[in-house]
Amino acid sequence: MIPYGRQDISQQDIDAVIEVLNSDYLTQGPVVPKFESAVATRVNANFAVASNSATSSLHSAVWALGLEAGDLFWTTPITFVATANCARYLGAEVDFVDIDPATFNMCPEALERKLVAAEKVGRLPKVIAPVHMCGQSPDMANISKLARRFDVKVLEDASHAIGAEYKNNAVGDCSHSDITVFSFHPVKIVTSAEGGMAVTNSEKLASKMQLFRSHGITRDEKIMQGESEGPWYYQQLALGFNYRMTELQAALGLSQLKRLDKFVLRRNELARRYDAMFSELPVTVQKLQADCYSSYHLYVLQLSCESLAKRLSFFKNLRAKGIGANVHYIPVHLQPYYQNLGFRSGDFPYSEDYYSRAISIPLFPGLSFSEQDYIVETISRELPQ
Ligand SMILES: *Cc1c(COP(=O)(O)O)cnc(C)c1O
């Protein structure tokens, strides 16, 4: 089976992890800060805070941004559930902004309409979280302009998008947001097995996220209440979690980061080949924005037929022929957990239409041209009318 995504592990990666195993520290050693500063430098952000998953990073980020029970948090339905869940952990209320069907990303016009309506009833969100779907940046210039106008904080879920660019700047430089989060899950662009990173230009937000990922505990005398009682002393200032990344994860991530540009280049090369071959077939693909360089975490086809039954049999036929197709994503508001919070089918029609026609096909650096040709040939034969 050719999977839809697969990690690329080199001997150098393996050696880096073994070196940590032979060292004094498996956690809280020197490699995590090294990985953090390497990511911060690469994406041109001032601070980076690593944690054991992007889900933990998102949770830390919304906590640092001051999201509380009763506050509102908006994202888009076309994302992984973790983007929305991070707000629920804090008891905040989640709502969604529909996607632009061409880019699969949060639609700035829909966002503006929703913000105007929310202001009228005094229910503006505290934080909005646009998602870099498939690795392509949302329209961050317009989203951040709206955020400033309505005094809303911005968290970019760039789990798909390390190595991507927006207006010739690295995604993660936070020039249009307060915090940006990356994921290092094995299917993403670079991996640390499990792992996530939140980057920001605000020292205050970075130190809050550091506190949150380690039980709310500090050893920094500058932020303690009163005097330190000795070298053993620490204080718990808030209710945090154990969200720390291990040294093994950081060593793998740091080693992988060296090949980030190579991975993204190869993903783009494969995507251009897919684009050319699919231009002849009755499918549509994500619209490329001129000011974006995508990291191409995913390659999603939109079938022209709207029959769920036809997509299902197409999907099964691909799997039977060794092509590990997948679907990203089931709209979050259609999940039973969110339905129980009051969302209904029909609430976000563009997202629902996207889902009914979406299929992710294999894309990863190790995919060969001949495998790719086989995938396209099979799709063109099996494609529902
Ligand atoms: C993968 C992913 C996450 C969660 O990442 P983990 O590192 O697995 O916690 C969150 N949001 C999006 C959009 C993702 O794709």
Short mmCIF file of C-alpha atoms and ligand atoms in Angstrom, two decimals:
data_model
loop_
_atom_site.label_atom_id
_atom_site.label_comp_id
_atom_site.label_asym_id
_atom_site.label_seq_id
_atom_site.Cartn_x
_atom_site.Cartn_y
_atom_site.Cartn_z
CA MET A 1 0.00 0.00 0.00
CA ILE A 2 1.34 3.45 -0.91
CA PRO A 3 0.31 5.53 2.14
CA TYR A 4 -0.99 9.12 1.85
CA GLY A 5 1.99 10.27 3.92
CA ARG A 6 5.14 8.73 5.30
CA GLN A 7 8.12 9.94 7.33
CA ASP A 8 11.63 9.96 5.88
CA ILE A 9 14.17 8.78 8.48
CA SER A 10 17.89 8.88 7.66
CA GLN A 11 20.84 7.19 9.37
CA GLN A 12 21.77 10.64 10.68
CA ASP A 13 18.37 10.90 12.37
CA ILE A 14 18.86 7.50 13.99
CA ASP A 15 22.37 8.39 15.16
CA ALA A 16 21.10 11.63 16.70
CA VAL A 17 18.53 9.74 18.79
CA ILE A 18 21.08 7.10 19.87
CA GLU A 19 23.47 9.84 20.95
CA VAL A 20 20.80 11.15 23.33
CA LEU A 21 20.18 7.66 24.71
CA ASN A 22 23.87 7.46 25.59
CA SER A 23 23.86 10.92 27.20
CA ASP A 24 22.97 12.09 30.73
CA TYR A 25 19.58 13.53 29.86
CA LEU A 26 16.49 11.91 28.42
CA THR A 27 14.29 14.86 29.42
CA GLN A 28 14.97 18.50 30.28
CA GLY A 29 18.48 18.46 28.84
CA PRO A 30 20.27 20.60 26.27
CA VAL A 31 18.67 19.31 23.04
CA VAL A 32 15.12 20.66 23.50
CA PRO A 33 16.34 24.30 23.76
CA LYS A 34 18.63 23.66 20.79
CA PHE A 35 15.67 22.42 18.72
CA GLU A 36 13.60 25.40 19.89
CA SER A 37 16.20 27.93 18.84
CA ALA A 38 16.77 26.14 15.51
CA VAL A 39 13.03 26.36 14.71
CA ALA A 40 12.81 29.97 15.89
CA THR A 41 15.77 30.90 13.66
CA ARG A 42 14.40 28.96 10.68
CA VAL A 43 10.99 30.61 10.77
CA ASN A 44 12.29 34.00 11.90
CA ALA A 45 10.43 34.17 15.22
CA ASN A 46 11.88 35.47 18.47
CA PHE A 47 10.77 32.61 20.73
CA ALA A 48 9.86 28.95 20.37
CA VAL A 49 8.34 26.62 22.97
CA ALA A 50 8.41 22.88 22.28
CA SER A 51 5.90 20.43 23.67
CA ASN A 52 4.93 16.78 23.34
CA SER A 53 2.37 17.44 20.56
CA ALA A 54 0.85 20.25 18.53
CA THR A 55 -2.33 19.59 20.49
CA SER A 56 -0.45 20.49 23.70
CA SER A 57 1.07 23.52 21.97
CA LEU A 58 -2.39 24.72 20.90
CA HIS A 59 -3.67 24.25 24.47
CA SER A 60 -0.66 26.17 25.87
CA ALA A 61 -1.14 28.89 23.25
CA VAL A 62 -4.81 29.60 23.98
CA TRP A 63 -4.09 29.55 27.72
CA ALA A 64 -1.24 32.06 27.25
CA LEU A 65 -3.58 34.24 25.16
CA GLY A 66 -5.92 34.41 28.14
CA LEU A 67 -8.80 32.33 26.77
CA GLU A 68 -11.17 31.42 29.60
CA ALA A 69 -14.50 29.74 30.27
CA GLY A 70 -17.25 31.73 28.58
CA ASP A 71 -14.92 33.31 26.00
CA LEU A 72 -15.42 32.62 22.31
CA PHE A 73 -12.91 30.91 20.00
CA TRP A 74 -13.36 30.62 16.22
CA THR A 75 -11.64 28.34 13.73
CA THR A 76 -12.73 26.63 10.49
CA PRO A 77 -14.58 23.30 10.23
CA ILE A 78 -11.99 21.92 7.79
CA THR A 79 -9.26 21.02 10.24
CA PHE A 80 -8.26 18.30 12.65
CA VAL A 81 -10.43 18.27 15.79
CA ALA A 82 -7.45 19.37 17.96
CA THR A 83 -7.69 22.95 16.64
CA ALA A 84 -11.15 23.36 18.12
CA ASN A 85 -10.64 21.14 21.17
CA CYS A 86 -7.88 23.33 22.64
CA ALA A 87 -10.49 25.99 23.41
CA ARG A 88 -12.88 23.45 24.92
CA TYR A 89 -10.16 22.34 27.40
CA LEU A 90 -10.42 25.83 28.89
CA GLY A 91 -14.20 25.86 28.85
CA ALA A 92 -14.37 28.40 26.04
CA GLU A 93 -17.13 28.26 23.43
CA VAL A 94 -16.13 27.17 19.93
CA ASP A 95 -17.64 28.51 16.72
CA PHE A 96 -16.59 28.22 13.11
CA VAL A 97 -16.05 30.38 10.04
CA ASP A 98 -16.72 28.67 6.72
CA ILE A 99 -13.95 28.04 4.19
CA ASP A 100 -13.29 29.59 0.82
CA PRO A 101 -14.08 26.60 -1.45
CA ALA A 102 -11.17 27.44 -3.76
CA THR A 103 -8.40 27.57 -1.13
CA PHE A 104 -9.96 25.31 1.57
CA ASN A 105 -8.84 27.98 4.09
CA MET A 106 -10.83 30.32 6.35
CA CYS A 107 -12.74 32.78 4.13
CA PRO A 108 -11.87 36.39 5.10
CA GLU A 109 -15.22 37.70 3.79
CA ALA A 110 -17.14 35.17 5.88
CA LEU A 111 -14.96 36.13 8.85
CA GLU A 112 -15.72 39.83 8.37
CA ARG A 113 -19.49 39.22 8.13
CA LYS A 114 -19.40 37.08 11.25
CA LEU A 115 -17.30 39.63 13.20
CA VAL A 116 -19.64 42.49 12.25
CA ALA A 117 -22.65 40.45 13.40
CA ALA A 118 -20.88 39.35 16.60
CA GLU A 119 -19.93 42.92 17.52
CA LYS A 120 -23.58 44.00 17.25
CA VAL A 121 -24.59 41.46 19.88
CA GLY A 122 -21.47 41.89 22.03
CA ARG A 123 -20.20 38.37 21.34
CA LEU A 124 -16.83 38.91 19.68
CA PRO A 125 -14.35 36.02 19.94
CA LYS A 126 -11.21 36.45 22.04
CA VAL A 127 -9.10 34.28 19.71
CA ILE A 128 -9.44 33.18 16.09
CA ALA A 129 -7.39 30.29 14.71
CA PRO A 130 -6.98 30.14 10.92
CA VAL A 131 -5.52 26.85 9.66
CA HIS A 132 -2.86 26.43 6.96
CA MET A 133 -4.82 23.72 5.17
CA CYS A 134 -2.56 21.32 3.23
CA GLY A 135 0.41 23.62 3.90
CA GLN A 136 -0.83 26.77 2.14
CA SER A 137 -1.21 29.94 4.18
CA PRO A 138 -4.65 31.48 4.65
CA ASP A 139 -5.10 35.13 3.65
CA MET A 140 -3.28 36.27 6.80
CA ALA A 141 -2.95 39.91 5.70
CA ASN A 142 -6.73 40.37 5.62
CA ILE A 143 -7.38 38.12 8.60
CA SER A 144 -4.90 40.05 10.77
CA LYS A 145 -6.35 43.37 9.57
CA LEU A 146 -9.79 42.21 10.72
CA ALA A 147 -8.33 40.93 13.99
CA ARG A 148 -6.83 44.35 14.74
CA ARG A 149 -10.07 46.14 13.80
CA PHE A 150 -12.13 43.98 16.17
CA ASP A 151 -9.39 43.55 18.82
CA VAL A 152 -9.21 39.78 18.46
CA LYS A 153 -6.10 37.63 19.03
CA VAL A 154 -4.79 35.38 16.25
CA LEU A 155 -3.39 31.87 16.62
CA GLU A 156 -2.17 30.27 13.38
CA ASP A 157 -2.55 26.50 13.28
CA ALA A 158 0.35 25.84 10.92
CA SER A 159 0.57 22.14 11.84
CA HIS A 160 0.81 21.43 8.08
CA ALA A 161 3.05 24.30 7.19
CA ILE A 162 6.58 24.37 8.58
CA GLY A 163 8.82 25.35 5.67
CA ALA A 164 6.01 27.19 3.88
CA GLU A 165 6.15 30.89 2.96
CA TYR A 166 3.66 33.72 2.86
CA LYS A 167 4.49 36.96 1.02
CA ASN A 168 8.13 35.81 0.84
CA ASN A 169 8.39 35.38 4.62
CA ALA A 170 8.55 32.10 6.51
CA VAL A 171 5.26 30.90 7.96
CA GLY A 172 5.85 31.24 11.70
CA ASP A 173 7.42 34.70 11.68
CA CYS A 174 4.18 35.77 13.41
CA SER A 175 3.99 39.05 11.49
CA HIS A 176 0.21 38.45 11.21
CA SER A 177 -0.48 36.62 14.46
CA ASP A 178 0.30 36.34 18.16
CA ILE A 179 1.36 32.69 18.09
CA THR A 180 1.92 30.05 15.38
CA VAL A 181 1.87 26.30 16.08
CA PHE A 182 3.63 23.51 14.16
CA SER A 183 3.14 19.73 14.46
CA PHE A 184 5.90 17.11 14.21
CA HIS A 185 3.62 14.10 13.94
CA PRO A 186 5.18 11.54 11.51
CA VAL A 187 2.84 12.39 8.62
CA LYS A 188 3.68 16.10 8.83
CA ILE A 189 6.60 17.85 7.09
CA VAL A 190 9.34 17.05 9.63
CA THR A 191 8.86 14.71 12.56
CA SER A 192 9.92 14.24 16.17
CA ALA A 193 7.64 11.14 16.42
CA GLU A 194 5.19 13.11 18.55
CA GLY A 195 5.83 16.78 19.12
CA GLY A 196 4.75 20.35 18.57
CA MET A 197 6.17 23.83 18.73
CA ALA A 198 4.60 27.22 19.41
CA VAL A 199 6.48 30.25 18.09
CA THR A 200 5.87 33.88 18.98
CA ASN A 201 7.57 37.27 19.05
CA SER A 202 6.24 38.02 22.52
CA GLU A 203 8.51 37.17 25.45
CA LYS A 204 5.50 37.30 27.77
CA LEU A 205 3.52 34.74 25.76
CA ALA A 206 6.59 32.49 25.46
CA SER A 207 7.20 32.45 29.20
CA LYS A 208 3.51 31.75 29.88
CA MET A 209 3.61 28.77 27.51
CA GLN A 210 6.82 27.52 29.20
CA LEU A 211 5.07 27.69 32.55
CA PHE A 212 1.98 25.88 31.25
CA ARG A 213 3.90 22.96 29.70
CA SER A 214 5.61 22.19 33.01
CA HIS A 215 2.91 22.07 35.72
CA GLY A 216 2.78 25.85 36.08
CA ILE A 217 6.09 25.58 37.93
CA THR A 218 8.98 28.04 37.71
CA ARG A 219 12.53 28.12 39.03
CA ASP A 220 13.00 31.66 37.73
CA GLU A 221 13.41 33.95 40.77
CA LYS A 222 12.40 36.97 38.70
CA ILE A 223 8.81 35.76 38.41
CA MET A 224 8.46 34.15 41.87
CA GLN A 225 6.24 35.60 44.56
CA GLY A 226 8.57 36.65 47.39
CA GLU A 227 12.07 35.30 47.86
CA SER A 228 13.53 31.99 46.77
CA GLU A 229 14.23 29.72 49.75
CA GLY A 230 17.29 28.05 48.23
CA PRO A 231 18.69 26.29 45.17
CA TRP A 232 16.07 23.49 45.44
CA TYR A 233 13.22 25.95 45.45
CA TYR A 234 10.48 26.21 42.84
CA GLN A 235 7.03 27.72 42.81
CA GLN A 236 3.80 26.68 41.16
CA LEU A 237 2.24 29.86 39.85
CA ALA A 238 -0.58 28.40 37.74
CA LEU A 239 -2.29 25.11 36.98
CA GLY A 240 -0.21 23.64 34.16
CA PHE A 241 0.39 20.22 32.65
CA ASN A 242 3.30 17.95 31.87
CA TYR A 243 3.50 18.78 28.17
CA ARG A 244 7.29 18.58 27.89
CA MET A 245 9.09 17.23 24.84
CA THR A 246 11.75 14.57 25.51
CA GLU A 247 15.40 14.90 24.46
CA LEU A 248 14.91 11.95 22.09
CA GLN A 249 12.08 13.72 20.30
CA ALA A 250 14.05 16.95 20.11
CA ALA A 251 17.13 15.16 18.72
CA LEU A 252 15.03 13.58 15.98
CA GLY A 253 13.30 16.88 15.22
CA LEU A 254 16.56 18.83 15.14
CA SER A 255 18.14 16.30 12.80
CA GLN A 256 15.04 16.28 10.53
CA LEU A 257 15.00 20.08 10.42
CA LYS A 258 18.26 20.01 8.45
CA ARG A 259 16.34 18.44 5.56
CA LEU A 260 13.25 20.65 5.83
CA ASP A 261 13.98 22.64 2.66
CA LYS A 262 14.73 19.46 0.71
CA PHE A 263 11.47 17.85 1.88
CA VAL A 264 9.36 20.87 0.95
CA LEU A 265 11.06 21.23 -2.42
CA ARG A 266 10.39 17.56 -3.24
CA ARG A 267 6.75 17.87 -2.09
CA ASN A 268 6.35 20.86 -4.42
CA GLU A 269 7.97 19.00 -7.31
CA LEU A 270 5.56 16.09 -6.86
CA ALA A 271 2.60 18.46 -6.49
CA ARG A 272 3.48 20.24 -9.78
CA ARG A 273 3.54 16.84 -11.52
CA TYR A 274 0.13 15.97 -10.04
CA ASP A 275 -1.23 19.41 -11.07
CA ALA A 276 -0.12 18.88 -14.67
CA MET A 277 -1.57 15.37 -14.89
CA PHE A 278 -4.87 16.24 -13.18
CA SER A 279 -5.46 19.31 -15.37
CA GLU A 280 -6.81 16.85 -17.97
CA LEU A 281 -9.25 15.16 -15.59
CA PRO A 282 -12.61 16.28 -14.16
CA VAL A 283 -11.22 17.05 -10.69
CA THR A 284 -10.24 20.30 -9.00
CA VAL A 285 -7.30 20.90 -6.69
CA GLN A 286 -6.50 23.53 -4.08
CA LYS A 287 -6.17 26.96 -5.71
CA LEU A 288 -2.62 28.25 -5.41
CA GLN A 289 -2.26 31.79 -4.17
CA ALA A 290 0.45 33.84 -5.85
CA ASP A 291 1.85 35.07 -2.54
CA CYS A 292 2.15 31.57 -1.03
CA TYR A 293 4.74 28.81 -1.14
CA SER A 294 3.00 25.72 0.22
CA SER A 295 4.77 23.03 2.21
CA TYR A 296 2.30 20.52 0.65
CA HIS A 297 1.51 18.39 3.65
CA LEU A 298 -1.52 17.10 1.74
CA TYR A 299 -2.61 16.81 -1.86
CA VAL A 300 -6.41 16.90 -1.93
CA LEU A 301 -8.58 16.20 -4.97
CA GLN A 302 -12.10 17.55 -5.20
CA LEU A 303 -14.22 15.14 -7.23
CA SER A 304 -16.81 16.70 -9.48
CA CYS A 305 -19.47 14.22 -8.45
CA GLU A 306 -21.34 14.99 -5.24
CA SER A 307 -22.52 11.46 -4.53
CA LEU A 308 -21.14 10.13 -1.26
CA ALA A 309 -21.80 6.57 -2.43
CA LYS A 310 -19.68 7.14 -5.56
CA ARG A 311 -16.86 8.63 -3.54
CA LEU A 312 -16.98 5.67 -1.18
CA SER A 313 -16.66 3.13 -3.97
CA PHE A 314 -13.92 5.21 -5.66
CA PHE A 315 -12.08 5.30 -2.33
CA LYS A 316 -12.43 1.55 -1.83
CA ASN A 317 -11.23 0.87 -5.37
CA LEU A 318 -8.10 2.97 -4.78
CA ARG A 319 -7.35 1.14 -1.54
CA ALA A 320 -7.90 -2.21 -3.29
CA LYS A 321 -5.31 -1.15 -5.88
CA GLY A 322 -2.72 -0.32 -3.21
CA ILE A 323 -3.30 3.44 -3.05
CA GLY A 324 -3.69 4.59 0.54
CA ALA A 325 -6.17 7.37 -0.08
CA ASN A 326 -7.63 9.23 2.90
CA VAL A 327 -10.07 12.06 3.61
CA HIS A 328 -9.05 15.33 5.33
CA TYR A 329 -11.16 16.43 7.09
CA ILE A 330 -14.59 15.50 8.34
CA PRO A 331 -15.97 18.97 9.23
CA VAL A 332 -15.39 19.38 12.97
CA HIS A 333 -18.91 20.69 13.61
CA LEU A 334 -20.34 17.38 12.29
CA GLN A 335 -18.57 15.34 14.97
CA PRO A 336 -21.02 13.99 17.57
CA TYR A 337 -19.22 15.87 20.35
CA TYR A 338 -19.81 19.18 18.53
CA GLN A 339 -23.32 18.18 17.46
CA ASN A 340 -24.06 17.75 21.17
CA LEU A 341 -22.98 21.38 21.61
CA GLY A 342 -25.70 22.44 19.18
CA PHE A 343 -24.08 22.44 15.71
CA ARG A 344 -26.10 21.05 12.83
CA SER A 345 -25.48 19.72 9.38
CA GLY A 346 -26.02 22.65 6.99
CA ASP A 347 -24.35 25.20 9.32
CA PHE A 348 -21.22 25.57 7.15
CA PRO A 349 -22.22 24.62 3.59
CA TYR A 350 -18.87 25.22 1.84
CA SER A 351 -17.06 23.02 4.36
CA GLU A 352 -19.68 20.30 4.03
CA ASP A 353 -19.56 20.40 0.23
CA TYR A 354 -15.75 20.30 0.35
CA TYR A 355 -15.88 17.22 2.58
CA SER A 356 -18.37 15.38 0.39
CA ARG A 357 -15.98 15.62 -2.57
CA ALA A 358 -12.53 15.50 -0.93
CA ILE A 359 -9.98 12.75 -1.23
CA SER A 360 -6.30 12.96 -0.16
CA ILE A 361 -3.88 11.04 -2.33
CA PRO A 362 -0.29 10.02 -1.52
CA LEU A 363 2.26 12.80 -1.18
CA PHE A 364 5.53 12.48 0.71
CA PRO A 365 9.21 13.04 -0.15
CA GLY A 366 9.91 9.34 -0.77
CA LEU A 367 7.10 8.95 -3.35
CA SER A 368 8.65 8.05 -6.72
CA PHE A 369 7.59 9.41 -10.12
CA SER A 370 6.62 5.90 -11.23
CA GLU A 371 4.43 5.40 -8.14
CA GLN A 372 2.91 8.78 -8.89
CA ASP A 373 2.21 7.81 -12.51
CA TYR A 374 0.55 4.60 -11.30
CA ILE A 375 -1.62 6.63 -8.88
CA VAL A 376 -2.77 9.03 -11.62
CA GLU A 377 -3.44 6.22 -14.12
CA THR A 378 -5.50 4.34 -11.54
CA ILE A 379 -7.43 7.45 -10.57
CA SER A 380 -8.22 8.32 -14.18
CA ARG A 381 -9.58 4.81 -14.70
CA GLU A 382 -11.62 4.68 -11.48
CA LEU A 383 -12.85 8.28 -11.30
CA PRO A 384 -16.63 8.47 -10.81
CA GLN A 385 -18.59 10.43 -13.40
C1 LIG B 1 -1.83 17.15 13.07
C2 LIG B 1 -2.65 18.33 13.41
C3 LIG B 1 -2.85 18.78 14.72
C4 LIG B 1 -2.41 17.99 15.91
O1 LIG B 1 -1.07 17.68 15.88
P1 LIG B 1 -0.47 16.64 16.93
O2 LIG B 1 1.01 16.95 16.88
O3 LIG B 1 -0.80 15.28 16.40
O4 LIG B 1 -1.06 16.91 18.25
C5 LIG B 1 -3.55 19.95 14.92
N1 LIG B 1 -4.04 20.66 13.90
C6 LIG B 1 -3.87 20.27 12.62
C7 LIG B 1 -4.43 21.11 11.52
C8 LIG B 1 -3.20 19.07 12.34
O5 LIG B 1 -3.09 18.65 11.08
#
